[in-house]
Amino acid sequence: MSAAATLQALHTEEGRRNPYPHYAALHAAGPVAPLTGHYAAVVHGYDAVSRVLRDPAFRVLDAEQLGSQLPTWHEHPSLTVLMNSMMFINGEQHARLRRLITREFTARRVAALTETVEQQVDHLLDRLAEHGGEVDFIKEFAFPLPSNVIGELLGVPAEDRPWFQPHVSAIGAVLDAGGPDKFAVADKAATGLSAYFTELVRQRRQDPRDDLVTLLSAAGADDDPLTHEELLSALVLVFNAGFETTTHLLGNGLEVLLRHPDAAQRLREQPELAPSYVEEFLRLEAPAQLTTRWTAVDAEIDGIAVPAGSSVLVLFGAANRDPARFADPDSFRPERADNAHLTFSAGLHFCPGALLTTTEAQIAFPRLLARFPGLALAGEPAYRAQLTLRGHTHLPVTIG
């Protein structure tokens, strides 16, 4: 099967549910495959993906490239919010935004949240115990945990957090499959979020608190302040990245554990193994499966030409299962040494929220298993309709 046909198969319902045989087919043909059409190549070998992510010649989708594909993008508030964020900016402007934002998103601040994470986990476990029987793990645990944690970090009041999820998700959905219907919902959501954060920033400037909204409102205030648009985009990005990846890590990881009861029992008995388990969940069932890069100059990857102005498809999920990098890549082996997956990207665009995501998961899984020794799958999971982020829309489990 050609690389183009394999990619087409990945976007079927079966391909989204189980993309890994298709990744194996790509690996059998080499680390990079040329394409015709929208992408010049698909990059899926571990070393090739790592090089592209670290090579400044390969840029993230930004306003320049989006403008060549969708000249009217400025008319959509959802795209304006995204394109003003550091996720979609290159070069010096990206370095500036990343410096201003990540100096407030520190390991010290994440460590200070540990008690909050533990409290939130235990509260949600109590709710699961009250439910009993069959529950949707995504709805009852995997979504509210990171949503509440990132809400605490930002300073979003608890009563407002349920309102955020559909709004933030609607903005992200345009990256999966933009279209008139998607844009209508996303643009309305972006307008609502911008108004909400504008008011919250105004409140924090009058009444500062120890939260990210306060800190980012003052980021670089003396010499290089964030513009109002940059600030709003940063807040939307932090909230989005702060719950979606973690939600999918928790759901994906739990499904792996419940399909490997011996491994689950080992973690139950040895909770100190949680860090290695979480890294293997991230490798084996990466919440982020793919991204894109483009180049403004002629480039090449493993001998495959990428002309200036061309885009390439970059498959994190395939790189994490490259047999040239990981022995027995399709098996769950939490004892792996040097488990350097690429789920959080690499290089200049490495995910700044990686530490918070892994911290939440490392706390949640041992507590979950200890509290419910009879936890089991109650049916077949339902998966997201797009492959960009791999996760569940529904994960039925029996509490026991």
Short mmCIF file of C-alpha atoms in Angstrom, two decimals:
data_model
loop_
_atom_site.label_atom_id
_atom_site.label_comp_id
_atom_site.label_asym_id
_atom_site.label_seq_id
_atom_site.Cartn_x
_atom_site.Cartn_y
_atom_site.Cartn_z
CA MET A 1 0.00 0.00 0.00
CA SER A 2 1.32 3.48 -0.85
CA ALA A 3 1.96 6.09 1.82
CA ALA A 4 -0.97 8.12 0.50
CA ALA A 5 -3.30 5.13 0.74
CA THR A 6 -2.04 4.37 4.24
CA LEU A 7 -2.75 7.93 5.36
CA GLN A 8 -6.22 7.71 3.87
CA ALA A 9 -6.83 4.52 5.84
CA LEU A 10 -5.71 6.31 9.02
CA HIS A 11 -8.61 8.69 8.70
CA THR A 12 -11.29 6.01 8.57
CA GLU A 13 -13.19 5.09 11.72
CA GLU A 14 -11.16 1.88 12.05
CA GLY A 15 -7.92 3.76 11.40
CA ARG A 16 -8.64 6.25 14.16
CA ARG A 17 -9.54 3.46 16.57
CA ASN A 18 -6.38 1.52 15.80
CA PRO A 19 -3.81 3.50 13.77
CA TYR A 20 -0.87 1.32 14.74
CA PRO A 21 -0.91 -1.28 11.93
CA HIS A 22 -0.86 1.64 9.50
CA TYR A 23 2.11 3.16 11.32
CA ALA A 24 3.89 -0.19 11.05
CA ALA A 25 3.27 -0.19 7.29
CA LEU A 26 4.85 3.26 7.03
CA HIS A 27 7.87 2.13 9.05
CA ALA A 28 8.37 -0.82 6.70
CA ALA A 29 8.84 1.67 3.85
CA GLY A 30 11.40 3.84 5.66
CA PRO A 31 11.38 6.87 8.01
CA VAL A 32 9.97 9.38 5.50
CA ALA A 33 7.68 8.96 2.48
CA PRO A 34 7.10 11.49 -0.31
CA LEU A 35 3.56 12.62 -1.03
CA THR A 36 1.79 14.67 -3.66
CA GLY A 37 -0.88 17.22 -2.96
CA HIS A 38 -1.23 19.16 0.30
CA TYR A 39 1.85 17.61 1.96
CA ALA A 40 5.25 17.09 0.41
CA ALA A 41 6.02 14.18 2.73
CA VAL A 42 4.94 12.23 5.78
CA VAL A 43 7.60 11.95 8.49
CA HIS A 44 7.16 8.99 10.84
CA GLY A 45 10.55 7.50 11.80
CA TYR A 46 11.72 8.45 15.28
CA ASP A 47 15.01 10.06 14.28
CA ALA A 48 13.45 11.87 11.32
CA VAL A 49 10.58 13.24 13.43
CA SER A 50 13.03 14.36 16.11
CA ARG A 51 15.16 16.20 13.53
CA VAL A 52 12.19 17.98 11.97
CA LEU A 53 10.88 19.11 15.37
CA ARG A 54 14.30 20.52 16.28
CA ASP A 55 15.21 22.06 12.92
CA PRO A 56 14.28 25.79 12.84
CA ALA A 57 13.93 25.55 9.07
CA PHE A 58 10.72 23.59 9.68
CA ARG A 59 8.19 26.00 11.11
CA VAL A 60 4.87 25.55 12.88
CA LEU A 61 1.77 26.68 11.04
CA ASP A 62 1.74 30.47 11.41
CA ALA A 63 -0.11 33.46 9.99
CA GLU A 64 2.07 33.54 6.87
CA GLN A 65 1.43 29.93 5.95
CA LEU A 66 -2.23 29.99 6.97
CA GLY A 67 -2.70 33.08 4.81
CA SER A 68 -1.51 31.15 1.77
CA GLN A 69 -4.16 28.50 2.44
CA LEU A 70 -6.99 30.62 3.82
CA PRO A 71 -6.61 34.32 2.96
CA THR A 72 -9.74 35.21 4.93
CA TRP A 73 -8.54 33.73 8.22
CA HIS A 74 -8.51 37.16 9.90
CA GLU A 75 -12.29 37.17 9.65
CA HIS A 76 -12.51 34.31 12.16
CA PRO A 77 -12.02 35.24 15.85
CA SER A 78 -11.17 31.61 16.63
CA LEU A 79 -8.21 31.62 14.24
CA THR A 80 -7.11 35.04 15.45
CA VAL A 81 -6.95 33.72 19.02
CA LEU A 82 -4.93 30.70 17.90
CA MET A 83 -2.54 32.59 15.62
CA ASN A 84 -1.69 35.07 18.39
CA SER A 85 -0.55 32.25 20.67
CA MET A 86 3.00 30.93 20.88
CA MET A 87 1.84 27.56 19.51
CA PHE A 88 1.43 29.18 16.09
CA ILE A 89 4.30 31.66 16.00
CA ASN A 90 7.91 31.20 14.86
CA GLY A 91 11.27 32.86 15.28
CA GLU A 92 12.00 35.78 17.59
CA GLN A 93 8.35 36.50 18.28
CA HIS A 94 7.88 32.92 19.48
CA ALA A 95 10.99 33.15 21.67
CA ARG A 96 9.70 36.37 23.23
CA LEU A 97 6.23 34.99 23.99
CA ARG A 98 7.61 31.72 25.30
CA ARG A 99 10.01 33.56 27.59
CA LEU A 100 7.29 35.81 29.02
CA ILE A 101 4.82 32.98 29.53
CA THR A 102 6.97 30.08 30.68
CA ARG A 103 8.85 32.06 33.31
CA GLU A 104 5.52 32.14 35.18
CA PHE A 105 4.75 28.47 34.38
CA THR A 106 7.58 27.11 36.53
CA ALA A 107 8.44 23.82 38.20
CA ARG A 108 8.08 25.60 41.54
CA ARG A 109 4.53 26.65 40.70
CA VAL A 110 3.64 23.13 39.50
CA ALA A 111 5.15 21.63 42.68
CA ALA A 112 3.03 24.02 44.75
CA LEU A 113 -0.05 22.54 43.04
CA THR A 114 0.69 18.98 44.23
CA GLU A 115 -1.58 19.27 47.26
CA THR A 116 -4.33 20.73 45.08
CA VAL A 117 -4.00 17.82 42.64
CA GLU A 118 -4.17 15.31 45.49
CA GLN A 119 -7.26 16.99 46.92
CA GLN A 120 -8.97 17.11 43.54
CA VAL A 121 -8.14 13.44 42.86
CA ASP A 122 -9.52 12.32 46.22
CA HIS A 123 -12.66 14.42 45.78
CA LEU A 124 -13.35 12.85 42.39
CA LEU A 125 -12.65 9.35 43.74
CA ASP A 126 -15.24 10.00 46.44
CA ARG A 127 -17.73 10.97 43.75
CA LEU A 128 -16.96 7.79 41.78
CA ALA A 129 -17.54 5.75 44.92
CA GLU A 130 -20.90 7.47 45.44
CA HIS A 131 -21.90 6.68 41.84
CA GLY A 132 -20.88 3.03 42.01
CA GLY A 133 -21.75 0.64 39.22
CA GLU A 134 -20.98 1.77 35.67
CA VAL A 135 -19.70 5.29 35.00
CA ASP A 136 -18.10 7.19 32.14
CA PHE A 137 -14.53 7.71 33.35
CA ILE A 138 -13.97 10.62 30.95
CA LYS A 139 -16.98 12.58 32.15
CA GLU A 140 -16.62 11.80 35.84
CA PHE A 141 -12.84 11.92 36.31
CA ALA A 142 -10.54 12.44 33.32
CA PHE A 143 -12.11 15.74 32.30
CA PRO A 144 -12.93 17.40 35.64
CA LEU A 145 -9.52 16.68 37.21
CA PRO A 146 -7.31 18.68 34.78
CA SER A 147 -10.05 21.24 34.23
CA ASN A 148 -10.16 21.99 37.96
CA VAL A 149 -6.37 21.95 38.33
CA ILE A 150 -5.75 24.34 35.44
CA GLY A 151 -8.62 26.46 36.70
CA GLU A 152 -6.88 26.74 40.08
CA LEU A 153 -3.58 27.56 38.40
CA LEU A 154 -5.08 30.29 36.23
CA GLY A 155 -7.44 31.64 38.85
CA VAL A 156 -10.71 30.82 37.07
CA PRO A 157 -13.47 30.51 39.70
CA ALA A 158 -14.74 26.96 40.20
CA GLU A 159 -18.31 27.86 39.24
CA ASP A 160 -17.14 29.12 35.83
CA ARG A 161 -15.02 26.12 34.82
CA PRO A 162 -17.79 23.89 33.37
CA TRP A 163 -18.60 26.74 30.96
CA PHE A 164 -15.05 26.66 29.58
CA GLN A 165 -14.83 23.10 28.24
CA PRO A 166 -17.20 23.39 25.26
CA HIS A 167 -15.89 26.86 24.42
CA VAL A 168 -12.21 25.93 24.44
CA SER A 169 -12.87 22.62 22.68
CA ALA A 170 -14.84 24.41 19.96
CA ILE A 171 -11.81 26.58 19.15
CA GLY A 172 -9.49 23.59 18.96
CA ALA A 173 -11.94 21.74 16.72
CA VAL A 174 -11.26 24.07 13.78
CA LEU A 175 -7.72 22.64 13.60
CA ASP A 176 -9.10 19.13 13.21
CA ALA A 177 -11.65 19.94 10.53
CA GLY A 178 -12.45 23.55 9.81
CA GLY A 179 -15.59 24.36 7.87
CA PRO A 180 -18.54 26.73 7.92
CA ASP A 181 -20.28 24.93 10.79
CA LYS A 182 -17.08 24.53 12.82
CA PHE A 183 -16.10 28.16 12.31
CA ALA A 184 -19.52 29.46 13.33
CA VAL A 185 -19.37 27.63 16.67
CA ALA A 186 -15.65 28.32 17.22
CA ASP A 187 -15.91 32.01 16.43
CA LYS A 188 -18.78 32.44 18.87
CA ALA A 189 -16.77 30.56 21.52
CA ALA A 190 -13.67 32.70 20.90
CA THR A 191 -15.66 35.89 21.25
CA GLY A 192 -17.15 34.66 24.52
CA LEU A 193 -13.80 33.56 25.94
CA SER A 194 -12.14 36.84 24.98
CA ALA A 195 -14.87 38.79 26.77
CA TYR A 196 -14.61 36.57 29.84
CA PHE A 197 -10.82 36.84 30.14
CA THR A 198 -10.89 40.58 29.44
CA GLU A 199 -13.10 41.01 32.49
CA LEU A 200 -11.06 38.59 34.62
CA VAL A 201 -7.83 40.42 33.72
CA ARG A 202 -9.48 43.73 34.68
CA GLN A 203 -10.45 42.26 38.06
CA ARG A 204 -6.97 40.86 38.71
CA ARG A 205 -5.28 44.14 37.88
CA GLN A 206 -7.47 45.80 40.49
CA ASP A 207 -7.22 42.92 42.97
CA PRO A 208 -4.02 40.87 42.28
CA ARG A 209 -3.89 37.25 43.44
CA ASP A 210 -1.39 34.42 43.35
CA ASP A 211 -2.58 32.98 40.04
CA LEU A 212 -1.48 32.92 36.40
CA VAL A 213 -4.04 35.45 35.25
CA THR A 214 -2.51 37.97 37.65
CA LEU A 215 1.07 37.03 36.75
CA LEU A 216 0.53 36.98 32.98
CA SER A 217 -1.35 40.26 33.16
CA ALA A 218 1.87 41.77 34.47
CA ALA A 219 4.28 39.65 32.38
CA GLY A 220 7.04 41.86 31.03
CA ALA A 221 5.11 44.91 32.16
CA ASP A 222 8.19 47.04 32.75
CA ASP A 223 9.98 46.58 29.45
CA ASP A 224 8.15 44.27 27.04
CA PRO A 225 4.52 43.69 28.02
CA LEU A 226 2.22 41.20 26.43
CA THR A 227 -0.31 42.95 24.24
CA HIS A 228 -3.95 42.49 25.17
CA GLU A 229 -4.42 40.12 22.22
CA GLU A 230 -1.32 38.09 23.17
CA LEU A 231 -2.50 37.88 26.78
CA LEU A 232 -5.97 36.63 25.82
CA SER A 233 -4.48 34.06 23.42
CA ALA A 234 -2.06 32.88 26.10
CA LEU A 235 -4.85 32.36 28.62
CA VAL A 236 -7.02 30.44 26.14
CA LEU A 237 -4.01 28.33 25.09
CA VAL A 238 -2.99 27.52 28.68
CA PHE A 239 -6.51 26.45 29.61
CA ASN A 240 -6.89 24.34 26.46
CA ALA A 241 -3.50 22.66 26.70
CA GLY A 242 -3.94 22.28 30.44
CA PHE A 243 -6.90 19.94 30.25
CA GLU A 244 -7.17 18.28 26.83
CA THR A 245 -3.83 16.46 26.80
CA THR A 246 -4.22 15.40 30.44
CA THR A 247 -7.78 14.21 29.89
CA HIS A 248 -6.64 11.95 27.04
CA LEU A 249 -3.58 10.73 28.96
CA LEU A 250 -5.81 9.68 31.88
CA GLY A 251 -8.30 7.92 29.62
CA ASN A 252 -5.72 6.24 27.41
CA GLY A 253 -3.63 5.19 30.39
CA LEU A 254 -6.56 3.69 32.26
CA GLU A 255 -7.63 1.65 29.24
CA VAL A 256 -4.07 0.28 28.96
CA LEU A 257 -4.05 -0.65 32.65
CA LEU A 258 -7.43 -2.37 32.51
CA ARG A 259 -6.28 -4.41 29.51
CA HIS A 260 -3.10 -5.36 31.43
CA PRO A 261 -4.36 -6.42 34.89
CA ASP A 262 -0.98 -7.78 36.02
CA ALA A 263 0.64 -4.43 35.31
CA ALA A 264 -2.22 -2.64 37.07
CA GLN A 265 -1.73 -4.81 40.14
CA ARG A 266 1.99 -4.10 40.16
CA LEU A 267 1.34 -0.34 40.14
CA ARG A 268 -1.28 -0.78 42.85
CA GLU A 269 1.33 -2.50 45.03
CA GLN A 270 4.22 -0.21 44.04
CA PRO A 271 2.88 3.33 43.52
CA GLU A 272 6.44 4.63 43.26
CA LEU A 273 6.51 3.14 39.75
CA ALA A 274 3.96 5.72 38.54
CA PRO A 275 6.50 7.94 36.70
CA SER A 276 7.68 5.10 34.47
CA TYR A 277 4.10 3.94 33.86
CA VAL A 278 3.03 7.43 32.82
CA GLU A 279 5.95 7.78 30.40
CA GLU A 280 5.02 4.46 28.80
CA PHE A 281 1.36 5.52 28.50
CA LEU A 282 2.55 8.66 26.73
CA ARG A 283 4.70 6.64 24.35
CA LEU A 284 2.31 3.81 23.64
CA GLU A 285 -0.95 5.81 23.36
CA ALA A 286 0.18 9.36 22.70
CA PRO A 287 -2.60 11.91 23.27
CA ALA A 288 -1.00 14.02 20.50
CA GLN A 289 -0.67 11.84 17.40
CA LEU A 290 0.43 14.29 14.75
CA THR A 291 1.35 17.82 13.83
CA THR A 292 2.51 19.69 10.73
CA ARG A 293 5.54 21.75 9.80
CA TRP A 294 6.31 23.92 6.76
CA THR A 295 9.47 25.41 5.36
CA ALA A 296 10.07 28.77 3.70
CA VAL A 297 13.27 27.46 2.07
CA ASP A 298 14.14 24.36 0.07
CA ALA A 299 14.85 21.53 2.52
CA GLU A 300 15.15 17.76 2.68
CA ILE A 301 14.46 14.98 5.15
CA ASP A 302 16.33 11.71 4.74
CA GLY A 303 16.85 12.43 1.07
CA ILE A 304 13.23 13.45 0.41
CA ALA A 305 13.00 16.95 -1.08
CA VAL A 306 10.72 19.47 0.61
CA PRO A 307 10.44 22.55 -1.65
CA ALA A 308 10.08 26.03 -0.15
CA GLY A 309 6.49 26.74 0.85
CA SER A 310 5.68 23.06 1.34
CA SER A 311 4.23 21.36 4.40
CA VAL A 312 5.01 17.97 5.90
CA LEU A 313 2.88 15.74 8.10
CA VAL A 314 4.71 14.71 11.29
CA LEU A 315 3.44 11.62 13.12
CA PHE A 316 4.31 11.60 16.84
CA GLY A 317 2.30 8.44 17.33
CA ALA A 318 4.27 6.56 14.68
CA ALA A 319 7.65 7.84 15.91
CA ASN A 320 6.82 6.56 19.39
CA ARG A 321 6.33 3.08 17.94
CA ASP A 322 9.34 3.03 15.63
CA PRO A 323 10.96 -0.44 15.96
CA ALA A 324 14.32 1.13 15.09
CA ARG A 325 14.09 3.12 18.36
CA PHE A 326 11.95 1.04 20.72
CA ALA A 327 12.21 -2.71 21.17
CA ASP A 328 8.84 -4.46 20.82
CA PRO A 329 7.20 -1.04 20.27
CA ASP A 330 3.59 -2.22 20.31
CA SER A 331 3.87 -3.77 23.77
CA PHE A 332 3.21 -2.05 27.08
CA ARG A 333 6.52 -2.20 28.96
CA PRO A 334 6.64 0.39 31.76
CA GLU A 335 10.10 -0.80 32.78
CA ARG A 336 11.64 0.59 29.56
CA ALA A 337 14.91 2.43 30.00
CA ASP A 338 15.54 5.64 28.04
CA ASN A 339 11.86 6.01 27.17
CA ALA A 340 12.33 9.32 25.34
CA HIS A 341 8.98 9.57 23.55
CA LEU A 342 8.11 12.59 21.40
CA THR A 343 4.55 13.09 22.59
CA PHE A 344 5.27 16.56 23.97
CA SER A 345 7.17 17.52 20.79
CA ALA A 346 10.83 18.58 20.97
CA GLY A 347 13.04 21.58 20.41
CA LEU A 348 11.71 25.14 20.57
CA HIS A 349 8.07 24.04 20.66
CA PHE A 350 8.37 21.45 23.44
CA CYS A 351 5.14 21.60 25.45
CA PRO A 352 5.60 23.92 28.47
CA GLY A 353 2.76 22.14 30.30
CA ALA A 354 4.38 18.69 30.15
CA LEU A 355 5.39 18.73 33.82
CA LEU A 356 1.90 19.58 35.03
CA THR A 357 0.34 16.89 32.84
CA THR A 358 2.67 14.15 34.06
CA THR A 359 2.35 15.29 37.69
CA GLU A 360 -1.43 14.94 37.59
CA ALA A 361 -1.24 11.48 36.04
CA GLN A 362 1.46 10.25 38.44
CA ILE A 363 -0.75 11.21 41.37
CA ALA A 364 -4.04 10.01 39.89
CA PHE A 365 -3.28 6.47 38.72
CA PRO A 366 -1.96 4.94 41.98
CA ARG A 367 -4.78 6.52 44.01
CA LEU A 368 -7.39 5.33 41.52
CA LEU A 369 -6.12 1.75 41.53
CA ALA A 370 -5.77 1.63 45.31
CA ARG A 371 -9.28 2.97 45.89
CA PHE A 372 -10.99 0.62 43.41
CA PRO A 373 -9.27 -2.79 43.21
CA GLY A 374 -12.18 -4.17 41.16
CA LEU A 375 -12.12 -1.42 38.53
CA ALA A 376 -12.88 -2.91 35.10
CA LEU A 377 -13.95 -1.97 31.60
CA ALA A 378 -17.73 -2.01 31.25
CA GLY A 379 -17.87 -1.93 27.45
CA GLU A 380 -16.06 -0.76 24.36
CA PRO A 381 -14.68 2.79 24.49
CA ALA A 382 -15.68 5.46 21.97
CA TYR A 383 -12.87 7.48 20.38
CA ARG A 384 -12.54 11.01 19.11
CA ALA A 385 -13.62 11.59 15.53
CA GLN A 386 -10.23 13.04 14.55
CA LEU A 387 -6.74 11.56 14.90
CA THR A 388 -4.88 14.78 15.78
CA LEU A 389 -5.53 14.09 19.45
CA ARG A 390 -6.03 10.44 20.38
CA GLY A 391 -8.49 9.97 23.18
CA HIS A 392 -11.92 8.84 24.25
CA THR A 393 -15.26 10.53 24.07
CA HIS A 394 -16.60 7.76 26.32
CA LEU A 395 -14.79 5.22 28.50
CA PRO A 396 -17.27 3.02 30.40
CA VAL A 397 -15.88 1.44 33.57
CA THR A 398 -17.34 -0.49 36.47
CA ILE A 399 -16.41 0.85 39.89
CA GLY A 400 -15.43 -1.94 42.24
#
